[in-house]
Amino acid sequence: MFCYQCEQTKRNHTADGIFMGCADTKGSCGKDATTADLQDLLVYLIQGIAYYQYQFAPTQGIDKKAAEFILYGLFTTLTNVNFNATRFSSLIQNAKELRDQLAEKSGGVKPSDAPNTPLTLVPQSDVEGLLAQAKIARVNAQQDTVGADVIGLRTLILYGLKGVAAYAYHAFMLGYQKDEIHLEMARLLSELMSESVDLNGLLKEALAVGELNLQVMALLEQANTEQFGTQQVTPVRTTPVAGKAILMSGHDLHDLKLLLEQTQGKNINVYTHGEMLPAHAYPQLKAYPHLVGNYGSAWQNQQQEFAAFPGPIVMTSNCIIEPQASYRQRLFTSGPVGWAGIRHVADGDFSAAIQIAQAMPGFKTSEVEKTITVGFGKHTVLGVADAVINAVQQGAIKHFFLIGGCDGAVPGRNYYTELAEKTPHDTVILTLGCGKYRFNQLDFGSIGGIPRLLDVGQCNDAYAAIEIAKALAGAFHCGVNDLPLSFMVSWFEQKATAVLLSLLALNVQNIHLGPSLPAYLTPNLIAILQEKFSLKANGNAEDDLAMALSPK
Ligand code: FSO
Ligand code: SF4
């Protein structure tokens, strides 16, 4: 196996330097070599599907089945989504069938008959055969020929596209999609097959991934808002309520809506976990009285939190980690998520989980109510824009920070807690993603009635944060880079890569990125990004804060 797509990839220091990547029998996330290799092969075949989609869409239109498969297939390969090798063996065969159907529909035209390309590879029928084929599909397979910089940019494009696919899939599940998004996705994926080694050209395509992600995040925001209403400021209970209970984690609000409908009138309380927390801000979700609160914190604490939860748990997206024996029997995966031996909900029917909830005792007593506040989405913040602008003009707010993104398990992540704690009292923090759990239970107070900590939502709500920044820039007649605003971005997996590319596509300068920089960015690529965007690696919280607050 070879995988270096996430922040927790292995970084082994050897005599020759630093060797980057999970390449043994298991990655740091627990992904085994078989699953990793099968994922590579799936992504390889998806490039073939994308090629035909892009070539023939102008005359034949977007093939919706292929478009959905591309999104779903890529989503399954994100960090901490699907660890079930058997599912990948069948997805590979599905991908081959779909690619060949598209090829046939278009007369079978292909640029070359070379064997084993994404357009021609015929997957073997058994796992051993597939694993033998997977070597050519590894992201670094051509490193000796094209060099680490080219591989670094190709992987930046691919990993960004994986993130875009995840967000697009969530929108798709709510019934929202756009042909131009499918088309650009197909173009960029098929570009990965190109022989180009032009670093400038590849960087341009990486920024195009960021632009595509902006469109997709906008579509997802539209989907969430139209389906569930505009986010409202909402205190969310974080302590248990006596009664039977079911827990839903991950990002998929569509799944949560289905679960709320299916548990209605059944005397079961529904709790959110991790990235599902912002669901409480949406009027049409919080209208369900049995959506009682949020339980636990970010994904990396799930093993203790799920073990202690007295009911079934449903994981709707990343980040799943190895289920412990104490809760395996009451854990369910849905959509793209998978773990061998864990029951999977493929069709939105949560009745098996509901039965377990009914059979279990649930919480025996209610604990004293504690809350955290969510719901500072685009509309809420822009709704008080005048007060915010006034506070800036009066000097009551001196600086804004966006501190958030996605979280991981390594100790270096305390940087973000320290950073938030040390922000001066005349500054406001926007946060989003699961990174917020590093500090969202702290009391930051308020400035003239404006809370100092504003939870904008899930990681995809980075779109809302960007819109807020643009609106502030408009109000002050300046560019986003001229605002007293600093981006302190915590990254973990490929959705964060997509969001980073979106910020770079908007030419946002001086982003602090950490806790460590992506392993696929070579020193040369980091130098290019530093030169073009003044991208900064994390130092220590105090110095970085001082740097952010120093006059521009
Ligand atoms: Fe987090 Fe996991 Fe939302 Fe990620 S739960 S780490 S970037 O999958 O998606 O913020
Ligand atoms: Fe390693 Fe991350 Fe890949 Fe898992 S997803 S194998 S931790 S690089």
Coordinates of C-alpha atoms and ligand atoms in Angstrom, one line a residue, residues 79 167 251 275 299 318-319 405-407 433-435 458-459 492-493 495-496, ligand 1:
T79 CA -9.9 9.1 5.2
Y167 CA -19.7 17.6 -0.3
H251 CA -22.2 15.1 8.2
E275 CA -20.0 17.1 12.8
W299 CA -14.6 12.0 16.1
N318 CA -16.3 10.1 8.2
C319 CA -14.7 9.9 10.6
G405 CA -11.4 23.0 10.1
C406 CA -11.0 19.4 10.8
D407 CA -9.5 17.8 13.9
G433 CA -15.8 21.8 11.3
C434 CA -15.0 19.3 14.0
G435 CA -11.9 21.4 15.0
Q458 CA -19.9 22.0 9.5
C459 CA -16.6 22.1 7.6
F492 CA -7.0 16.5 8.6
E493 CA -8.4 14.9 5.5
K495 CA -12.4 17.8 2.5
A496 CA -10.1 20.2 4.2
Ligands
FSO1 FE1 -14.0 16.5 10.7 FE2 -13.7 14.0 9.9 FE3 -15.9 17.8 8.7 FE4 -13.4 15.9 8.1 S1 -15.3 14.7 11.1 S2 -12.3 15.5 10.0 S3 -12.5 17.5 7.2 O1 -14.1 14.2 8.2 O2 -15.1 16.5 7.5 O3 -14.5 18.3 9.9

